[in-house]
Amino acid sequence: MSSEAVDHDAQVEAVREAFEREFGRFARFRAGEGAEGLSLGEAETLLRELAELRTRHTAKKSALAQLMKLIGRVPAEERAAFGQRVQVLNGEVTARLDEAQEALKAHVGRLKIERERLDVTLPGRRPRRGHLHPVTQLRQRIEDVFVSMGYAVEDGPEVETDFYNFTALNIPELHPARSPQDTFYTTDGLSLRSQTSTVQIHAMQRRRPPLRVVAPGRVFRRDTPDATHNPMFFQVEGLLVDRGINMGHLKGTLSEFVRRLFGAQTRTRFRPSYFPFTEPSMEADYSCFKCNGRGCRLCKGSGWIELGGSGMVHPNVLRAVEIDPEEFSGFAFGLGIDRMCGLMYELDDIRLLFENDVRFLEQF
Ligand code: FA5
């Protein structure tokens, strides 16, 4: 064996060793295995590094490529043996690179399929449906009862002039309701309505008698919030004006209303009261829907629950909208919805209704 031949063999071995050294950390990826447990990111990085390693060891300027070129230049008698050794090495290097690449690629493919897997048999995510606020639900039930009794649903502004908020309602100049301690005023002398009774005036102007309307809506008072008071709350106003209307019609109407809302067993009672815009005026109560009048915690042992204020429309109110009190008479009533709602759901505090805590509201 010539000394040159030894040199050539040594060169082949040196190239092999250099490859083995660098390839060592990829050697475990074989026969499509060895990559288990690698994350997608790790496997992709290794694939990139493997491609760089392939370039370093097999591209044109690599030591292996130099060996290939050398084949033609070695003495003729050694060429075949040397050529074969180089080709074997080349074959091995390529095969091992390919094998490692396959194993890593297969792993990346598996992880990607896993990540993008879509199980069409899984139940879909149901969109959460909301529902109407409990006060709105009650308002609609009240409207339904009155509509079934022939009433129209009327609307009115929440910001009012003095005329609608007070004067037309026969509220005298120095009445405490006009005081800024009770009513919210805007800087230009308008006020937030403190009761839905203002809609009586709008309704009579718009429709002229005979008329029957209910007007649900928001009202505002400078009341200190507590378990039964909010500065903003809801009322429903009722108004009927026709010829020959008397207190019997009012009592019959409110009695029928509570029977339709709470059941046929519900009784009513009326107590004398005072409102500037009705004469005579009455407070209406109904027998407790929980204990049917026997007395319980809900009705504070009395057996009765307050419904609201009512009375015969004051002649001055009719005159304010140019209706002749000699020809027409009427009755009106006003109920607070929030307190009624609070009682129906046995809430300790009506302020809960307006905190907008979804966990609370979801229950109704
Ligand atoms: C009135 O507001 C009269 N307009 C009712 C009326 C209409 C009488 C037509 C005659 C003819 P009163 O101030 O009592 O009346 O209020 C009526 C209802 O509103 C009360 O029964 C109560 O349920 C409710 N209410 C009053 N203040 C508050 C408040 N701060 N928070 C929650 N509800 C309230």
XYZ file of C-alpha atoms and ligand atoms in Angstrom:
398
model
C 0.000 0.000 0.000
C 1.450 3.349 -1.004
C 1.818 6.166 1.450
C -0.555 8.255 -0.756
C -3.251 5.595 -0.472
C -2.978 5.695 3.332
C -3.421 9.428 3.137
C -6.546 9.066 1.015
C -8.088 6.555 3.382
C -7.277 8.834 6.282
C -8.978 11.713 4.463
C -12.153 9.674 4.011
C -12.098 8.698 7.686
C -11.527 12.310 8.758
C -14.561 13.445 6.756
C -16.628 10.637 8.256
C -15.542 11.529 11.783
C -16.281 15.215 11.276
C -19.786 14.315 10.090
C -20.353 11.861 12.942
C -19.361 14.450 15.500
C -21.880 16.992 14.324
C -24.582 14.500 13.428
C -24.368 12.840 16.814
C -27.276 14.759 18.339
C -29.549 13.753 15.404
C -28.548 10.080 15.485
C -31.537 9.091 17.640
C -34.031 10.117 14.955
C -34.311 6.904 12.973
C -36.902 4.828 11.201
C -39.535 7.516 11.748
C -38.973 7.470 15.527
C -37.034 9.217 18.274
C -38.798 12.601 18.165
C -41.599 11.692 20.606
C -41.888 14.247 23.374
C -40.470 17.122 21.333
C -42.667 20.187 21.094
C -43.601 21.542 17.697
C -41.186 24.440 18.122
C -38.319 22.161 19.199
C -38.851 19.759 16.285
C -39.007 22.625 13.782
C -35.772 24.101 15.124
C -34.032 20.734 14.867
C -35.248 20.366 11.274
C -33.771 23.745 10.427
C -30.457 22.869 12.086
C -30.406 19.514 10.295
C -30.829 21.275 6.925
C -27.883 23.556 7.787
C -25.822 20.526 8.741
C -26.701 18.901 5.411
C -25.452 21.968 3.553
C -22.221 22.077 5.535
C -21.447 18.409 4.895
C -22.750 17.732 1.390
C -22.870 21.013 -0.551
C -20.381 21.932 -3.298
C -17.701 23.279 -1.025
C -18.005 20.583 1.644
C -15.159 18.208 2.535
C -17.200 15.342 1.078
C -17.560 17.164 -2.267
C -13.799 17.720 -2.246
C -13.300 13.959 -1.805
C -15.580 13.279 -4.786
C -13.499 15.609 -6.917
C -10.346 13.863 -5.737
C -11.502 10.495 -7.161
C -10.418 11.471 -10.700
C -7.057 12.565 -9.499
C -5.819 9.605 -7.495
C -3.500 7.159 -9.253
C -5.384 4.815 -11.552
C -4.653 1.660 -9.572
C -6.177 3.121 -6.396
C -9.036 4.937 -8.053
C -11.619 2.182 -7.961
C -11.108 1.349 -4.269
C -10.955 5.019 -3.233
C -13.916 5.917 -5.403
C -15.943 3.144 -3.801
C -15.068 4.269 -0.254
C -16.019 7.829 -1.019
C -19.313 6.739 -2.628
C -20.105 4.527 0.345
C -19.456 7.423 2.711
C -21.558 9.728 0.544
C -24.376 7.183 0.518
C -24.228 6.751 4.294
C -24.168 10.468 5.035
C -27.112 11.134 2.736
C -29.094 8.198 4.070
C -28.582 9.189 7.690
C -29.471 12.806 7.020
C -32.609 11.696 5.158
C -33.610 9.308 7.894
C -33.279 11.910 10.663
C -35.144 14.435 8.524
C -37.995 11.994 7.888
C -38.383 11.166 11.559
C -38.509 14.871 12.527
C -40.844 15.783 9.663
C -43.224 12.983 10.581
C -43.310 14.248 14.169
C -43.969 17.851 13.067
C -46.766 16.583 10.787
C -48.350 14.639 13.665
C -48.221 17.657 16.002
C -49.745 19.947 13.374
C -52.617 17.572 12.749
C -53.106 17.308 16.504
C -53.165 21.095 16.843
C -55.619 21.590 14.021
C -57.826 18.670 14.869
C -61.501 19.517 14.730
C -63.939 17.105 16.270
C -67.135 17.782 14.378
C -69.052 15.489 16.714
C -68.418 17.690 19.774
C -71.462 19.721 20.848
C -71.198 23.368 19.747
C -70.769 26.242 22.149
C -74.259 27.527 22.750
C -74.465 31.339 22.680
C -75.702 32.619 26.027
C -79.152 34.073 25.530
C -80.088 36.977 27.717
C -83.592 37.830 28.844
C -85.554 40.894 29.715
C -84.862 42.674 32.992
C -87.304 41.608 35.742
C -88.712 45.138 35.958
C -89.323 45.103 32.195
C -90.977 41.688 32.450
C -93.334 42.964 35.145
C -94.005 46.171 33.207
C -95.024 44.095 30.185
C -97.336 41.902 32.290
C -98.994 45.028 33.686
C -99.363 46.491 30.189
C -100.887 43.218 28.969
C -103.529 43.275 31.712
C -104.562 46.848 30.916
C -104.452 46.322 27.155
C -106.813 43.376 27.680
C -109.111 45.837 29.501
C -109.148 48.206 26.519
C -106.349 50.598 27.507
C -103.788 52.060 25.096
C -100.129 52.293 26.107
C -98.972 55.914 26.187
C -95.500 57.410 26.456
C -94.223 60.775 27.646
C -90.969 62.700 28.037
C -88.703 62.191 31.050
C -87.668 65.858 31.053
C -90.530 68.236 31.618
C -91.464 71.875 31.877
C -93.049 73.297 35.016
C -96.419 73.196 33.312
C -96.487 69.403 32.827
C -94.612 68.483 36.000
C -96.570 70.698 38.375
C -98.916 73.448 37.193
C -101.264 71.356 35.047
C -101.324 68.755 37.825
C -102.785 71.352 40.184
C -99.620 71.461 42.276
C -99.560 74.915 43.889
C -96.665 77.338 43.548
C -95.218 76.657 47.002
C -95.831 72.883 47.152
C -92.796 71.000 48.539
C -92.742 68.693 45.481
C -91.509 71.692 43.475
C -88.560 72.203 45.788
C -85.089 71.313 44.491
C -84.804 69.076 47.542
C -87.383 66.761 46.017
C -86.992 67.241 42.269
C -83.991 67.187 39.931
C -83.782 70.427 37.946
C -81.690 71.111 34.863
C -79.811 74.422 34.687
C -82.356 75.851 32.253
C -85.330 75.368 34.559
C -86.616 72.059 33.207
C -87.031 69.142 35.587
C -86.914 65.347 35.497
C -90.459 64.103 35.985
C -91.040 62.931 39.525
C -94.111 60.883 38.654
C -95.728 59.481 35.521
C -98.790 61.635 36.259
C -97.257 64.123 33.802
C -98.359 61.773 31.009
C -101.997 62.365 32.017
C -101.625 65.896 30.655
C -99.898 64.842 27.414
C -102.433 62.056 26.859
C -105.450 64.322 27.329
C -103.951 66.944 25.013
C -103.105 64.375 22.375
C -106.141 62.102 22.463
C -109.021 64.141 23.931
C -111.740 62.241 25.831
C -113.078 59.644 25.950
C -109.736 57.951 26.566
C -108.104 55.170 28.557
C -104.362 54.950 28.718
C -101.600 53.407 30.794
C -98.186 55.066 30.751
C -95.262 53.099 32.148
C -91.929 54.869 32.535
C -88.968 56.045 34.508
C -89.326 58.750 37.159
C -86.771 60.602 39.266
C -86.816 61.879 42.840
C -84.173 63.153 45.172
C -84.865 60.307 47.565
C -82.002 58.860 49.576
C -81.458 55.297 48.344
C -82.439 52.565 50.783
C -84.051 49.129 50.631
C -87.350 50.550 49.322
C -86.208 53.812 47.658
C -84.215 54.599 44.542
C -83.679 58.075 43.046
C -84.757 56.528 39.732
C -87.614 54.067 39.602
C -90.513 52.960 37.431
C -94.158 53.809 37.688
C -97.224 52.949 35.651
C -99.819 55.639 35.346
C -103.409 54.881 34.454
C -105.994 57.391 33.245
C -109.562 57.017 32.092
C -111.724 60.030 31.141
C -115.272 59.691 29.866
C -118.779 60.819 30.612
C -120.273 59.638 33.892
C -117.162 58.076 35.399
C -117.290 57.600 39.178
C -115.317 56.068 42.005
C -116.995 52.697 41.466
C -115.273 52.466 38.076
C -111.918 53.184 39.684
C -112.375 50.579 42.399
C -113.643 47.999 39.924
C -110.733 48.634 37.571
C -107.995 48.315 40.191
C -109.687 45.278 41.746
C -109.854 43.559 38.360
C -106.241 44.510 37.665
C -104.866 42.830 40.809
C -107.082 39.780 40.234
C -105.668 39.363 36.739
C -102.096 39.937 37.948
C -102.099 37.915 41.180
C -105.084 35.580 40.865
C -108.867 35.581 41.354
C -108.584 35.323 45.166
C -106.923 38.765 45.465
C -108.940 41.379 47.389
C -108.529 45.158 47.466
C -109.069 47.870 50.024
C -109.036 51.636 49.641
C -107.896 54.223 52.168
C -108.504 57.969 51.966
C -105.449 59.921 50.889
C -104.416 63.180 49.310
C -102.916 64.102 45.930
C -103.249 67.615 44.429
C -104.365 66.230 41.073
C -107.143 63.922 42.309
C -110.209 64.620 44.430
C -111.137 62.506 46.255
C -107.876 60.565 46.510
C -107.228 57.041 47.785
C -104.402 54.684 48.476
C -105.144 51.210 47.156
C -103.920 48.011 48.845
C -104.301 44.396 47.747
C -104.331 41.223 49.813
C -100.885 39.647 50.095
C -100.282 37.162 47.272
C -98.032 35.057 49.466
C -100.252 34.449 52.510
C -103.559 35.431 50.878
C -104.156 38.036 53.574
C -103.404 35.937 56.648
C -100.258 37.910 57.445
C -96.663 36.888 56.773
C -93.141 38.280 56.681
C -93.685 39.642 53.162
C -96.693 41.827 54.094
C -95.168 42.519 57.529
C -97.994 40.639 59.206
C -100.740 42.985 57.960
C -102.085 40.771 55.164
C -102.088 43.815 52.819
C -99.620 45.230 50.294
C -99.672 48.811 49.056
C -100.542 49.112 45.358
C -100.282 52.896 44.834
C -102.102 56.193 44.744
C -105.337 56.873 42.904
C -108.369 59.102 42.754
C -110.874 61.006 40.640
C -109.174 63.467 38.284
C -109.338 66.938 39.850
C -111.529 69.390 37.881
C -108.579 71.811 37.735
C -106.520 69.202 35.875
C -109.304 68.780 33.305
C -109.541 72.533 32.962
C -105.755 72.834 32.437
C -106.149 70.859 29.209
C -109.468 72.492 28.289
C -111.752 69.600 29.091
C -115.074 70.607 30.620
C -115.387 68.978 34.081
C -119.166 69.381 33.833
C -119.206 67.064 30.828
C -116.331 64.680 31.582
C -114.972 63.002 34.638
C -112.221 60.455 35.095
C -110.010 58.491 37.397
C -106.252 58.074 37.583
C -103.843 55.851 39.438
C -100.089 55.433 39.750
C -98.199 52.289 40.792
C -94.540 51.765 41.594
C -93.225 48.799 39.596
C -89.867 48.362 41.357
C -91.338 47.775 44.792
C -93.935 45.410 43.368
C -91.151 43.544 41.548
C -89.100 43.428 44.750
C -92.053 41.918 46.656
C -92.878 39.383 43.960
C -89.320 38.056 43.999
C -88.950 38.571 47.771
C -85.906 40.800 47.383
C -84.539 42.337 50.555
C -83.542 45.478 48.696
C -84.908 47.002 45.462
C -81.486 48.524 44.705
C -80.385 45.027 43.652
C -82.535 45.515 40.557
C -80.294 48.289 39.273
C -76.834 47.096 40.214
C -76.805 45.167 36.931
C -75.010 42.225 38.455
C -75.609 39.526 35.857
C -75.342 36.756 38.485
C -78.359 38.334 40.192
C -80.348 39.157 37.051
C -79.836 35.680 35.561
C -82.149 34.242 38.206
C -85.353 35.705 36.789
C -97.458 59.201 43.078
O -96.382 59.260 42.501
C -98.728 59.603 42.382
N -98.396 60.184 41.113
C -99.643 58.407 42.233
C -100.995 58.802 41.722
C -101.259 58.748 40.361
C -101.982 59.240 42.600
C -102.491 59.124 39.880
C -103.217 59.636 42.124
C -103.478 59.543 40.778
P -96.473 58.227 45.262
O -95.545 59.335 45.499
O -97.140 57.624 46.440
O -97.620 58.649 44.277
O -95.705 57.084 44.463
C -96.361 55.969 43.889
C -95.540 54.701 44.065
O -94.203 54.899 43.618
C -95.365 54.275 45.502
O -96.457 53.478 45.910
C -94.103 53.432 45.444
O -94.422 52.110 45.017
C -93.337 54.086 44.357
N -92.219 54.886 44.862
C -92.244 56.139 45.394
N -91.017 56.585 45.693
C -90.161 55.586 45.345
C -88.747 55.417 45.380
N -87.937 56.389 45.806
N -88.203 54.259 44.943
C -89.003 53.282 44.471
N -90.353 53.372 44.394
C -90.916 54.504 44.833
